[in-house]
Short mmCIF file of C-alpha atoms in Angstrom, two decimals:
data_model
loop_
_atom_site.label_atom_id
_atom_site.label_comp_id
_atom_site.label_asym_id
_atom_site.label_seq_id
_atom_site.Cartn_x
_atom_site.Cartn_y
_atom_site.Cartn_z
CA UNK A 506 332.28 109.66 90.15
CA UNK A 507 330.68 113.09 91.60
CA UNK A 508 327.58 114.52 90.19
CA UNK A 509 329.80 117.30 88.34
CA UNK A 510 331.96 115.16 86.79
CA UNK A 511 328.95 112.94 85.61
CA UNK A 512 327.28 115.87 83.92
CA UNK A 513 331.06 116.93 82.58
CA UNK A 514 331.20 113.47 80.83
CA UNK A 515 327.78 113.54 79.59
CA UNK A 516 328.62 117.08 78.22
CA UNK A 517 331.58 116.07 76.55
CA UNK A 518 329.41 113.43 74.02
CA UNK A 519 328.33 116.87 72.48
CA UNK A 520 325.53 119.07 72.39
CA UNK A 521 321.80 117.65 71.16
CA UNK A 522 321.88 118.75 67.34
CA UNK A 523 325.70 120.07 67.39
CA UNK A 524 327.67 118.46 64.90
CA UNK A 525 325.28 115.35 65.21
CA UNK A 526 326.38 112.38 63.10
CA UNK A 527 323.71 110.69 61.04
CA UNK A 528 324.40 107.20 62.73
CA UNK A 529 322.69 108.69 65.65
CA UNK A 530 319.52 108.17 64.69
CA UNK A 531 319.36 104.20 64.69
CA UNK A 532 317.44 102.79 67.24
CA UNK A 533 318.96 99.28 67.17
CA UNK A 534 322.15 100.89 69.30
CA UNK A 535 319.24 101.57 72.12
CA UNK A 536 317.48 98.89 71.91
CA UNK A 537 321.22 96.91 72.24
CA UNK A 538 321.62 99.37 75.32
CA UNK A 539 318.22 98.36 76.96
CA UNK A 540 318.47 94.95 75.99
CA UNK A 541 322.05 94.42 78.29
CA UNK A 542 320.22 96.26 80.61
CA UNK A 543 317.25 94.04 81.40
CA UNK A 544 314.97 96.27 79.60
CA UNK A 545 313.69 98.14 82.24
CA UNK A 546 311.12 99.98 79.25
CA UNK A 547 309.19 96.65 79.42
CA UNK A 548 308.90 97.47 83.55
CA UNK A 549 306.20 100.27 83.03
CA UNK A 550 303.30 101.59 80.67
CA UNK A 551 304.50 104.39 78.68
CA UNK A 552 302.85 107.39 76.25
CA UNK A 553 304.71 109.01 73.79
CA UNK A 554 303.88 112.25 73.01
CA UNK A 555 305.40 113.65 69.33
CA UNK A 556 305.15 117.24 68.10
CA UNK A 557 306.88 120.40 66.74
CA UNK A 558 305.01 122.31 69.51
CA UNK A 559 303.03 121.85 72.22
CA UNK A 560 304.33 118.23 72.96
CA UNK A 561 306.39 119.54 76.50
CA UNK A 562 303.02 121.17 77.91
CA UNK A 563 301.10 118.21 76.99
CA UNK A 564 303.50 116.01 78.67
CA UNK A 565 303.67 117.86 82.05
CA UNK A 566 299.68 118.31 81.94
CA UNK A 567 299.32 114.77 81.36
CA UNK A 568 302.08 113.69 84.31
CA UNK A 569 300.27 115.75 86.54
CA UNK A 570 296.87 114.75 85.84
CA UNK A 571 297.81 111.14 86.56
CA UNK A 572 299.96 112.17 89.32
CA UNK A 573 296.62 113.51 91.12
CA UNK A 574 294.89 110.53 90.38
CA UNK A 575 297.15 108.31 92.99
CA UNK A 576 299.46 106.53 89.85
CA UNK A 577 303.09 106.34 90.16
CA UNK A 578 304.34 108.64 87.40
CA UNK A 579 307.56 109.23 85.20
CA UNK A 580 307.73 111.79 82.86
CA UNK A 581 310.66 112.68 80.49
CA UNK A 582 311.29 115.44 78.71
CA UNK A 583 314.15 117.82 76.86
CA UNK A 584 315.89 119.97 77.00
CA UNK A 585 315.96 121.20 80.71
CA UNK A 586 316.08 124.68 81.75
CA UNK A 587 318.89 125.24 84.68
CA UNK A 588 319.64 121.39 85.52
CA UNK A 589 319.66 118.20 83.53
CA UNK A 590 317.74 116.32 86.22
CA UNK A 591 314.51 118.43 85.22
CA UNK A 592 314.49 116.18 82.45
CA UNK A 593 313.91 112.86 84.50
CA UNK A 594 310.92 113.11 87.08
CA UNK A 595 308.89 110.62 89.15
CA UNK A 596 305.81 112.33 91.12
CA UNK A 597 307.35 115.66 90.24
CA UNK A 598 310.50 115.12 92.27
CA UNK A 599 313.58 116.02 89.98
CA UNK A 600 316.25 112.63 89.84
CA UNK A 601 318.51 113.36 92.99
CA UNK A 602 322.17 114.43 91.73
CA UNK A 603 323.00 110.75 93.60
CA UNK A 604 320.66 108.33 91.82
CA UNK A 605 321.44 110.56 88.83
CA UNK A 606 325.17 109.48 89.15
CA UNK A 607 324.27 106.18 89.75
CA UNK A 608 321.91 105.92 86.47
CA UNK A 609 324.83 107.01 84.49
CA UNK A 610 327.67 104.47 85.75
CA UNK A 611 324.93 101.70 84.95
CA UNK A 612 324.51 103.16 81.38
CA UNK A 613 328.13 104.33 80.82
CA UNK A 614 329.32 100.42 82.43
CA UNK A 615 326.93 98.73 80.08
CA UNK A 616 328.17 101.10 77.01
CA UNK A 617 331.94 100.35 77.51
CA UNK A 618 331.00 96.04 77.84
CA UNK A 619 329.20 96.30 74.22
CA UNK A 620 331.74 98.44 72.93
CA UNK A 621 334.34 96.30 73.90
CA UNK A 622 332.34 93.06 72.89
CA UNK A 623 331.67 94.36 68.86
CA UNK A 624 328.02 94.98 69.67
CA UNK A 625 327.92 98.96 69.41
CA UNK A 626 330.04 100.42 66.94
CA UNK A 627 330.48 103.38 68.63
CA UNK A 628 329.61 105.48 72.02
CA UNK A 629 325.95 106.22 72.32
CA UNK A 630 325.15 109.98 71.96
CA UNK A 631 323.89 112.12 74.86
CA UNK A 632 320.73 111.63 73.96
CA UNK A 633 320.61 108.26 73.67
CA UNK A 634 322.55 107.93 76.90
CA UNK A 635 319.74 110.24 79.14
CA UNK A 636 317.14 107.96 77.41
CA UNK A 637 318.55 104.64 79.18
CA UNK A 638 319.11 106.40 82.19
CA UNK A 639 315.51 107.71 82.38
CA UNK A 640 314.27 104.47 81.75
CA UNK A 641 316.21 102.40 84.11
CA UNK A 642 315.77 104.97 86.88
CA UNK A 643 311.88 104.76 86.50
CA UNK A 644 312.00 100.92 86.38
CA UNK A 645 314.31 101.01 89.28
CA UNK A 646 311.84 103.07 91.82
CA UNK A 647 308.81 101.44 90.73
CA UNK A 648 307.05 103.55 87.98
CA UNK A 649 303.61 102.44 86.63
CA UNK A 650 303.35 104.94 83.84
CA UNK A 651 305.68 107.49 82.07
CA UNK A 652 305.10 110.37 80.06
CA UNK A 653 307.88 110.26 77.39
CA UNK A 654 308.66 113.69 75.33
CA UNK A 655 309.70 112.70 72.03
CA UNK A 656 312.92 114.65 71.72
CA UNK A 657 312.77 115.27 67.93
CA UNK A 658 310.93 113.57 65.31
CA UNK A 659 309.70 110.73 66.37
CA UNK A 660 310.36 107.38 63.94
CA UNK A 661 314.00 107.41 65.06
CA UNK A 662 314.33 109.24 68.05
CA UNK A 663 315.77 107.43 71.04
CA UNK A 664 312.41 107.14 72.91
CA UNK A 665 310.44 104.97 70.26
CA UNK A 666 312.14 101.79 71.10
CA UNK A 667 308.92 101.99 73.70
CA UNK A 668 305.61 100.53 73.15
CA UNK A 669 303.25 103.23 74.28
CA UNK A 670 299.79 102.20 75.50
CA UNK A 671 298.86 105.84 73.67
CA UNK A 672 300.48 107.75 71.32
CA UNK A 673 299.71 111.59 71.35
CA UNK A 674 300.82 113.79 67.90
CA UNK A 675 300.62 117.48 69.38
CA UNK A 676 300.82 120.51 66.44
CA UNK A 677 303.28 120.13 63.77
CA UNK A 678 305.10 122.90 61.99
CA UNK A 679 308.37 123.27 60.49
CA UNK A 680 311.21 122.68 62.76
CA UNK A 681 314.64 121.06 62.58
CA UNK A 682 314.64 120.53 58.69
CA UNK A 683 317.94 119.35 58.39
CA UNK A 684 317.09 116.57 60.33
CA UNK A 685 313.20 116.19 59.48
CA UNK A 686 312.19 117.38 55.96
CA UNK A 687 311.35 120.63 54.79
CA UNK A 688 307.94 120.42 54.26
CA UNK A 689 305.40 120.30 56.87
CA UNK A 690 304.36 116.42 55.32
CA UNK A 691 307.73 115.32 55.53
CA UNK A 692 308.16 116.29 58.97
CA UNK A 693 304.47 114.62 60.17
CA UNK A 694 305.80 111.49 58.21
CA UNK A 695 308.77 111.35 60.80
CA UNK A 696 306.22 112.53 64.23
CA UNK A 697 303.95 109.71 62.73
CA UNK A 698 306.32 106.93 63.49
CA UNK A 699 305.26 106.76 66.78
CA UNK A 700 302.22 105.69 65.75
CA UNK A 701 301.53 101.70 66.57
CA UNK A 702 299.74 98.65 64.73
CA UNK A 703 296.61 98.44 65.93
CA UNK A 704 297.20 101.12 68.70
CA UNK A 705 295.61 104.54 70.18
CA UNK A 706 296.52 107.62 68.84
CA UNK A 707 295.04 111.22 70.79
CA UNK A 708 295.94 113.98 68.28
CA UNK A 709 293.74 117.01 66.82
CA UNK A 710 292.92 118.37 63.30
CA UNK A 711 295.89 120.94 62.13
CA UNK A 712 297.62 122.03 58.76
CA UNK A 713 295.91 119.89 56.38
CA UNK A 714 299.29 118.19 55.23
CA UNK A 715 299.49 116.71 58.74
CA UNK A 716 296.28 115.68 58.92
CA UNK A 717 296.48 113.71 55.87
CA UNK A 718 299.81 111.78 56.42
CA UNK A 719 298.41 110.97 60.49
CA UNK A 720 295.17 109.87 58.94
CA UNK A 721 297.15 107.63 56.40
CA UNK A 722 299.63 106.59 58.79
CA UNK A 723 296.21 105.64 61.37
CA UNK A 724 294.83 103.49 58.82
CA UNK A 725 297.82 101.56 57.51
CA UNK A 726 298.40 100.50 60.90
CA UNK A 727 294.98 99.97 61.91
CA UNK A 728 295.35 102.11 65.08
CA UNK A 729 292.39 104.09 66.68
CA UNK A 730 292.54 107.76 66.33
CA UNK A 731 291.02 109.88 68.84
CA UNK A 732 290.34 113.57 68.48
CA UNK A 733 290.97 115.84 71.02
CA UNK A 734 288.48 118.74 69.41
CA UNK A 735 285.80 118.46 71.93
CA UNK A 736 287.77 119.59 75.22
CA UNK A 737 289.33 122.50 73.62
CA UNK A 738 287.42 125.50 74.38
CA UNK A 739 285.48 128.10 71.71
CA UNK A 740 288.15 130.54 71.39
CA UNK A 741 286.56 133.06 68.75
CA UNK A 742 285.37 136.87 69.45
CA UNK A 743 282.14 135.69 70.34
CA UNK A 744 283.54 133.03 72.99
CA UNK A 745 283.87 136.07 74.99
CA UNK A 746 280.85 135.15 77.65
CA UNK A 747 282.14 131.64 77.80
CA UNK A 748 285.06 132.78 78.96
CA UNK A 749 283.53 135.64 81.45
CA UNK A 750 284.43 135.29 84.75
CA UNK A 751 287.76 132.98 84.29
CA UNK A 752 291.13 134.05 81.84
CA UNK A 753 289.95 137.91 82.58
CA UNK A 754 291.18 137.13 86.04
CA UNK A 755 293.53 135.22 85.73
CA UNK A 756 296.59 137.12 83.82
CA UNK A 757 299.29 134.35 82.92
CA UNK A 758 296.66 131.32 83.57
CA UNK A 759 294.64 129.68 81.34
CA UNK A 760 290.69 129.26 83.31
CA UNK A 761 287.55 127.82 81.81
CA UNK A 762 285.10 126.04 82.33
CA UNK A 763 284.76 122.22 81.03
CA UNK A 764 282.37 119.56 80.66
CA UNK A 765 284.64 116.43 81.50
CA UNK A 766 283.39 112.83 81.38
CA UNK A 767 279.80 113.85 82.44
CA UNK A 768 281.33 116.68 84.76
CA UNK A 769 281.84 120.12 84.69
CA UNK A 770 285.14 121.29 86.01
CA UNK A 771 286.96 124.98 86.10
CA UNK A 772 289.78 124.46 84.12
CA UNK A 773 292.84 126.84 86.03
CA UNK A 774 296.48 125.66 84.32
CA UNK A 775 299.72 128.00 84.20
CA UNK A 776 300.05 127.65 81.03
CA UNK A 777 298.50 130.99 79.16
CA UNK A 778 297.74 131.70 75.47
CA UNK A 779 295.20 130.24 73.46
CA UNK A 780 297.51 127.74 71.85
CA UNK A 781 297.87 126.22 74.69
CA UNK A 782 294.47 124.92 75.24
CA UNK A 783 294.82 122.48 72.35
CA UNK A 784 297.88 120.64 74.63
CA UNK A 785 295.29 120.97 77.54
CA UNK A 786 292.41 119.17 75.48
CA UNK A 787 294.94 116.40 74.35
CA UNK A 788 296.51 115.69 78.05
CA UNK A 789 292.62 115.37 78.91
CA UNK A 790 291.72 112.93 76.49
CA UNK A 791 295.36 110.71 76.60
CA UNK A 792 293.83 110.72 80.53
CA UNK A 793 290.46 109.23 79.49
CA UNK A 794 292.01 106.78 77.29
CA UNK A 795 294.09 105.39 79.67
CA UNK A 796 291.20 104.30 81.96
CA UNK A 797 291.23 101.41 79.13
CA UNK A 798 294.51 100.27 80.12
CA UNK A 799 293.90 100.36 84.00
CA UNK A 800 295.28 104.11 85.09
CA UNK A 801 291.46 105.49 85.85
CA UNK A 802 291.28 108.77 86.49
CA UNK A 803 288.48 111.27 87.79
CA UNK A 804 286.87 114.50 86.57
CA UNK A 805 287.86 115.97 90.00
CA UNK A 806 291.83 114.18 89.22
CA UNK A 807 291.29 116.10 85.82
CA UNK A 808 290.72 119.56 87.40
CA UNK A 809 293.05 118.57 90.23
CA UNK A 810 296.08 117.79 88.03
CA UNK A 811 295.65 120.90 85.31
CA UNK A 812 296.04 123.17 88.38
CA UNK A 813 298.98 121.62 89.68
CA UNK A 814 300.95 121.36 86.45
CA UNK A 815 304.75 122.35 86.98
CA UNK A 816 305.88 123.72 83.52
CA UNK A 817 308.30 126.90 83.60
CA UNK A 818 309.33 129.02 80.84
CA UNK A 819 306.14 128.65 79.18
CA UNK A 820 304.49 131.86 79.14
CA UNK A 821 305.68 131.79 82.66
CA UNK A 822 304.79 135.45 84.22
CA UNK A 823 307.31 136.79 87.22
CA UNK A 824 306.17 139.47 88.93
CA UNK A 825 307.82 142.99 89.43
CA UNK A 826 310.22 142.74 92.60
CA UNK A 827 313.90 143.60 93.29
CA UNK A 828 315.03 140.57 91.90
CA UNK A 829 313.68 141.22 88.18
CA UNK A 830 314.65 144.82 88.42
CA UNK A 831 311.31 145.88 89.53
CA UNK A 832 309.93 145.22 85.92
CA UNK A 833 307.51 142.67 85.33
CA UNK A 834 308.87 140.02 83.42
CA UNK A 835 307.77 136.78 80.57
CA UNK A 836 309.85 133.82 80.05
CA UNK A 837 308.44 132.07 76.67
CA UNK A 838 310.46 129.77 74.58
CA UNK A 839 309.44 130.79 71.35
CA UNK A 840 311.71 129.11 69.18
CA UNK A 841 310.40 128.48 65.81
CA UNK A 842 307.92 130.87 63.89
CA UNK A 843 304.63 128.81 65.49
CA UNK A 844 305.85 129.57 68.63
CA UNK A 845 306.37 133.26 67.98
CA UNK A 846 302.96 133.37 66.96
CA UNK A 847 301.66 131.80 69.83
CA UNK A 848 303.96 133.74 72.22
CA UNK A 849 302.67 137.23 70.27
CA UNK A 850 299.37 136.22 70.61
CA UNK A 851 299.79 135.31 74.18
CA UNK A 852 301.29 138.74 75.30
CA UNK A 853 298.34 141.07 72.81
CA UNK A 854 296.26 139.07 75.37
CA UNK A 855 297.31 139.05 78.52
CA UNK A 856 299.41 142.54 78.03
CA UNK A 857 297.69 145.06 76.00
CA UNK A 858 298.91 148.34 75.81
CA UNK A 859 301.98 147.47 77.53
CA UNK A 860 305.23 148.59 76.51
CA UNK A 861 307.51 145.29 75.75
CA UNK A 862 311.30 145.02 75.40
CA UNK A 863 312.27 142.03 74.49
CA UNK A 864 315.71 139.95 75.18
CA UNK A 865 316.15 137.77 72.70
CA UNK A 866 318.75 134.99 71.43
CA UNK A 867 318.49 131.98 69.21
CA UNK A 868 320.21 128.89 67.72
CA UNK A 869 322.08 129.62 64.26
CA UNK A 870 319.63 126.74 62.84
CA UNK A 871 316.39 128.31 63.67
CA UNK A 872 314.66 130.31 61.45
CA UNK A 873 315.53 133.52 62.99
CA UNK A 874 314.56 136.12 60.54
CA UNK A 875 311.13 134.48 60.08
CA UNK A 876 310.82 134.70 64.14
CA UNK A 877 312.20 138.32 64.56
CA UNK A 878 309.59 139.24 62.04
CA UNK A 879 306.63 138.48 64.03
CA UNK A 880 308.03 139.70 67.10
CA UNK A 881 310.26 142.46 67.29
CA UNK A 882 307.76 144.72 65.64
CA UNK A 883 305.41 144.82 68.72
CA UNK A 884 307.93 145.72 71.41
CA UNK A 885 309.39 148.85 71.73
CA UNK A 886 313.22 147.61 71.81
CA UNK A 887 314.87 144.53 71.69
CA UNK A 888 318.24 143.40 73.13
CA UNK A 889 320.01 140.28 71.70
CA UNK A 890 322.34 138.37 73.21
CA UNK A 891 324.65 135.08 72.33
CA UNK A 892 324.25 132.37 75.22
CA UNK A 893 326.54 129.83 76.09
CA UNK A 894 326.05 127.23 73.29
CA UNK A 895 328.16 125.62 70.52
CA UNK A 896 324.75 126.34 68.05
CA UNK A 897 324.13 130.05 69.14
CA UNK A 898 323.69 132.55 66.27
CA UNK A 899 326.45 135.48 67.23
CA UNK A 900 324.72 138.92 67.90
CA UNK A 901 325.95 139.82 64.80
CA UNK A 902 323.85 137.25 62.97
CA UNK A 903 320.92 138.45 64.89
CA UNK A 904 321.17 142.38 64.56
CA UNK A 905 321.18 141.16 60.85
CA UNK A 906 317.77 139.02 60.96
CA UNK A 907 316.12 141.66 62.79
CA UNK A 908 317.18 145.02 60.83
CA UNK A 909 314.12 144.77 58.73
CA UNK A 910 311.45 145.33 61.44
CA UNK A 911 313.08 148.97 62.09
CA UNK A 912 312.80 148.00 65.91
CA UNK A 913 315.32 149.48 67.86
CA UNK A 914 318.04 146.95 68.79
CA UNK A 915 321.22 146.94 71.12
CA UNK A 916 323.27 143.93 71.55
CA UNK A 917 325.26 142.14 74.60
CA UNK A 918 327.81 138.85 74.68
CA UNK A 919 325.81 137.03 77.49
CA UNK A 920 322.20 136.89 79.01
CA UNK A 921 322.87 139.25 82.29
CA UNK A 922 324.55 142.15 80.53
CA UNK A 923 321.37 141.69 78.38
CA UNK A 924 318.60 141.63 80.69
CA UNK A 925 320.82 144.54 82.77
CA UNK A 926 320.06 146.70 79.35
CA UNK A 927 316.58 145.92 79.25
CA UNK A 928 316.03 147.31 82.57
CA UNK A 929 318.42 150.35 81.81
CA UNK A 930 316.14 151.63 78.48
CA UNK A 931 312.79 149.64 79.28
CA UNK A 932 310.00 151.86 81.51
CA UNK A 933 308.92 150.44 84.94
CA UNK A 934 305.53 149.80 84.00
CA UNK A 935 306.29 147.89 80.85
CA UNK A 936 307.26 144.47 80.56
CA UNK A 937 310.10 142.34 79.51
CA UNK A 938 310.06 139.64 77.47
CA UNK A 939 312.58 136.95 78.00
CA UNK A 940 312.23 134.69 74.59
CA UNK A 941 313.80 133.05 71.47
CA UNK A 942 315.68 130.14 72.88
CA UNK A 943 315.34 127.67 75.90
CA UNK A 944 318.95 128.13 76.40
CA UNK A 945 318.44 132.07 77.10
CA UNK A 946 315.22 131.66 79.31
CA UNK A 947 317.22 128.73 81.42
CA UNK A 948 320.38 131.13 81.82
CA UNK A 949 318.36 134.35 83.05
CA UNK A 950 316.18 131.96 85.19
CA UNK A 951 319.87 130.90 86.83
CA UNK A 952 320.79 134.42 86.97
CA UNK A 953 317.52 135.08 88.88
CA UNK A 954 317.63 132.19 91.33
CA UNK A 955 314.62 130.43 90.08
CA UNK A 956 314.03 126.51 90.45
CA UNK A 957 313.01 124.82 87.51
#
């Protein structure tokens, strides 16, 4: 089967989240998967990494850090920006669109023999299918250690059928409710289940309802929490001449200094915005802790990994050339109201006194009013667009959530009608903002010619 038709057929199990059936989320049909399959999960060391936010950059950090330090690394993550093999990465390298292919006839092969034998009751979802193909593929080429993104939740998503030598809980806010909970409890109850008897778990203090169900889920299984606090930089006013010398010139780059196992580093990652220094602090300590279970790692590995980290559409800055319209451009995937706070915060910093015009779009199941109302007020115009998936709110729907910020608005059917408006009425020394959905940010990124 070609690569195309592969992705076609993977496609055709339906969106993540569209229409998903309840009997998804049952890990006994993976573990049934894995189980026909050898278990190639038993074949390396794994961390999980839970979150509502933050739990993507944490992931890459981490994967790069150990990357540096000479060990053989796997990380997974969703959703991908322009390709689906972004999601499945060993030493950085994307899956090839051949071993790709190949994962998938071993999964889909093994899928159709249980169905046919009474031991699935049905076809695995897309999810759960990209999960056995990222775990075969990284037993298959030798992995020592992968970096898992929990795709949502965490007690019953597909990747917990793992048993992580670490388990990291990044920041937790409210997110996918229909699925999770709707309170901010409910939905650290689900990230908890991660968390393993008498296990590690790297996580840092947050909302106060998260703290308490970690800390009670920590002792009930008699795990070992480890706090993260002490890597993550002073980030009030008066943090100013701790700071002096390295984010002031650095636009769209976190720098700092850090004291790191005895040793002071400079701190110089991609990622930009003060939230993002917590996922820093927690890939840094997952990387200590993991010395315990063989995967040492170096101050100097530390420093060396942080400044390699590959992680687009994270605050990710492109500079003004032809190809953006000669405007200076942000891709962010803000896509819940913590991330819009984070993104806003991110772009007072690192663009004051800029003009910003935003192009936005979102998923009808987000909470898009709550999001338009922290950011359309501080850009000057905003254009909205509906990208090409079954769960996109219409422009309609988000002309509606934003009419209360009094921002001016226009609206397009697709992403590059959209970002050719915000060129047409934004000025050429302001910037555009390219936010609101991953889906959006991966389409203008195609439309652009970048590389995830």
């Amino acid at each position: 089967m070609s690569y195309e038709r592969t992705v076609e057929q993977l496609y055709a199990l339906g969106h993540e989240l569209a229409a998903t059936p309840s009997h998804k989320f049952d890990l006994s049909y993976v573990r049934e998967m894995l189980g026909a399959l050898g278990n190639p999960e038993h074949r390396f060391a794994s961390v999980l990494i839970a979150g509502t936010n933050g739990k993507g950059s944490t992931a890459a950090t981490l994967a790069s850090i150990l990357r540096a330090a000479g060990h053989r690394t796997g990380l997974y993550s969703s959703p991908h920006l322009v390709r689906i093999n972004e999601r499945i990465r060993v030493n950085g390298e994307q899956i090839s669109d051949a071993e790709f292919g190949a994962m998938h006839e071993r999964a889909e092969q093994t899928a159709q023999q249980l169905l046919r034998a009474g031991r699935l009751p049905w076809h695995p979802s897309f999810f759960e299918m990209l999960t056995v193909m990222a775990f075969e593929y990284f037993a298959s080429v030798g992995v020592e250690i992968a970096v898992l993104e929990v795709g949502m939740g965490g007690r019953l998503d597909a990747t917990n059928v793992v048993e992580p030598v670490v388990s990291v809980i990044a920041d937790i806010s409210l997110d996918h409710q229909k699925y999770l909970g709707d309170t901010i409890a409910e939905i650290a109850g689900e990230k908890a289940g991660i968390i393993r008897k008498h296990g590690v778990v790297v996580t840092l203090p947050q909302h106060p309802q998260a703290n308490d169900v970690i800390g009670r889920a920590i002792l009930e299984h008699e795990a070992r929490g480890v706090s993260a606090a002490k890597y993550v930089p002073p980030v009030s006013p008066g943090a100013a001449t701790y700071l002096a010398g390295h984010s002031a010139s650095a636009p769209g780059r976190s720098r700092y200094p850090l004291t790191v196992m005895g040793e002071e580093i400079d701190v110089d990652s991609p990622l930009a915005g003060r939230h993002q220094l917590r996922n820093i602090a927690l890939a840094i300590v997952t990387a200590e802790e993991l010395g315990q279970f063989g995967f040492r790692v170096t101050a100097k590995q530390v420093e060396q990994g942080i400044r390699e980290t590959h992680w687009p559409g994270r605050f990710q800055v492109l500079a003004s050339t032809s190809a953006t319209g000669d405007r200076e451009m942000v891709l962010d995937v803000a896509h819940n109201p913590a991330g819009a706070w984070a993104l806003r915060a991110a772009l007072s910093e690192n663009c004051p006194e800029r003009e910003l015009t935003l192009v936005f779009a979102a998923m009808r199941d987000k909470a898009i009013q709550e999001i338009a109302g922290v950011l359309f007020p501080i850009a000057e115009q905003v254009v909205v667009a509906t990208v090409n998936n079954p769960r996109a709110a219409t422009t309609d729907e988000l002309l509606e959530a934003g009419a209360r910020t009094g921002t001016r608005m226009y609206a397009e059917d697709n992403s590059a009608r959209a970002l050719a408006r915000a060129r047409e009425v934004s000025r050429e020394d302001g910037v555009i903002v390219v936010t609101g959905s991953i889906y959006l940010v991966g389409e203008v990124m195609r439309e652009l010619g970048i590389r995830a």
